[in-house]
Amino acid sequence: MRKVPAPPPRRGEERRSWLSGAPPPRWVRVLPPVLVGVICAATLLSDDRLDIGFLLGAIPPLAVLSYGPLVTALLCGAVVALLTVPAFQLDRPGDADLLTVVFVSVLSVFVSFVRSRRDAQLDLERTVAEAAQRAVAPPLPERVGAVRCAGLYRAAQRGTLVGGDFFDVRDGPFGVRAVMGDVQGHGLSAVSTVASLLGAFREAVLDRPDLASVAGRLDRRLLVDSAGARHAELFATAALLEFSADALRVRVVVCGNPPPFLLRGARATELEVSPWTPLGLGLADAGAIEACTVALRPGDRLFLASDGVVEARDGSGAFYPLADRLTALLAERDADPAALPERVWADLVRFCPDVEDDVTMLVLMPSPP
């Protein structure tokens, strides 16, 4: 899911159909009044009486799909009135048929009332849930200190904004620091671990003088969280970055996460970083974490992707060739660094239509004021 501020379309709604809770499409809303108009016009313009009055019985249930009780009652009243107007001669319904239509109309108004109340409650609950999720992972700002940012987030579980991936960029007394990671599992079950790690990272940005100690703080956070639960083997992969004040150097620590890519010109090169074990194993405090320092040039960018990107496979089982696809996308004339995550996502979906893991991408562009 992309980290953009509300409002519409909400990210949960981007992949929901109208049968799964999204607002009905326009053609569903206009179908009842259009059907009434077509029936009236056909009966008035026809030389012979048309036996199409039975179609009016479908209008009350169709109105329930799109309208509230008031509009549904008006449409149901129009149906009953049309059946009793002599000029239309719509099958000349008997008393039993007319009573049946009246009963269906009253029932449709009641169902519309119940549906409207339930939809209002669901909208409220969805709004509260989205606010809570955005509090865990707020929208990524366009600039943090001397670094421009662009990110994309797609949660594996439909209708959610946060899953098992996380990223954040924060400015602090020791420079701009960024983190991208992936906790064990995905979906709503991993949200609490994501919230815990992000909270620990935001605190460590303020009081930890070096990047290795930030990784140690995240590792300890996972150990504390899993200590009170039986068989809770919490772990997470992460990549942490720290930019110098002039944004001409970046320090990188990788703990089980795919290394970042350095985008220089039209080339994408994976950084050679000494890997460390995933967080949560209790090894990050050993003082052996090595941070790689990379010199940056004007125009350089850093691209980070989660496991959901590099481990995506097509129908033949081949992995998504991220380095090659980045180089191809950078070679295009209209390559905009801020739009790169969206373009990689579109390319990834073409390569692997059924992406089942959380997908996260982050582009960091040093840009001193």
C-alpha angles and dihedrals in degrees: 000000000000117000102236129139121256145281128086138000089041114208092241089056095051091079100029120100122215089255088060099053105288118124112278117261120259095256091059091053096049095043098086097050091040090052091051091050094047093050093048093047093047094052095046096046097042120096092209125051110262120217095220100116090108088071090070089068089069095058099077094053091045091051090055090064095061114013140064125244095272097054090039089054091050092051092046090050090051090052093052091046093051091052091055099043107103094209093068097045091199099186090307092253119218125231093270093052093047092049089050091054091047091051092049090048093052091046091049092053090051092048090048090053092051092045092050092051091047093047090051091052092047091049090052093049091046091051091051091047092050091048090052092048092048089051087058095045110017121194114285112250119234092236134023112185108305094347128087115212138204124174144172129202127187115177116212093224112076118243095021131109098201129046136153096310125080141179136173139172120208137175118222144155091284097049137272111324129190134189134192122180149153123222127208110285127000140242127043093329089069098045095091091054090048091052091049094050094046091050091051091048093051091052094045091052088064102044110020112091098201136038096239091059089052088057088048091054091053091048091052091048091058092046092053092047093051096042095081097047127075116240090359102150098179117181137153139190119226145172118208127194133189123192124206120240092263092042091233094117133040130193117211131198119184121195106184093314125119109270118253122260121236109220108203116169107316095335129096115203125180111232116243100234128167103246123225132198120276119273119265098048095098095242101105094085092060091094093233098109110123121212118207117218118211125190113225131209128207108281095024118135134192119220121197125186133181128233090267088071104039094041098046112120134199126225092282093052096253117145121242107267096227098172093050093045092049090053091049093049092047090053092062115103098232093049106150114189092214091054095046096098091053092048093049089049092052090048091047092053090052090051096043113015094184104059105177101178132070110273122209130172130178131187119195118192118188106226114163114204 
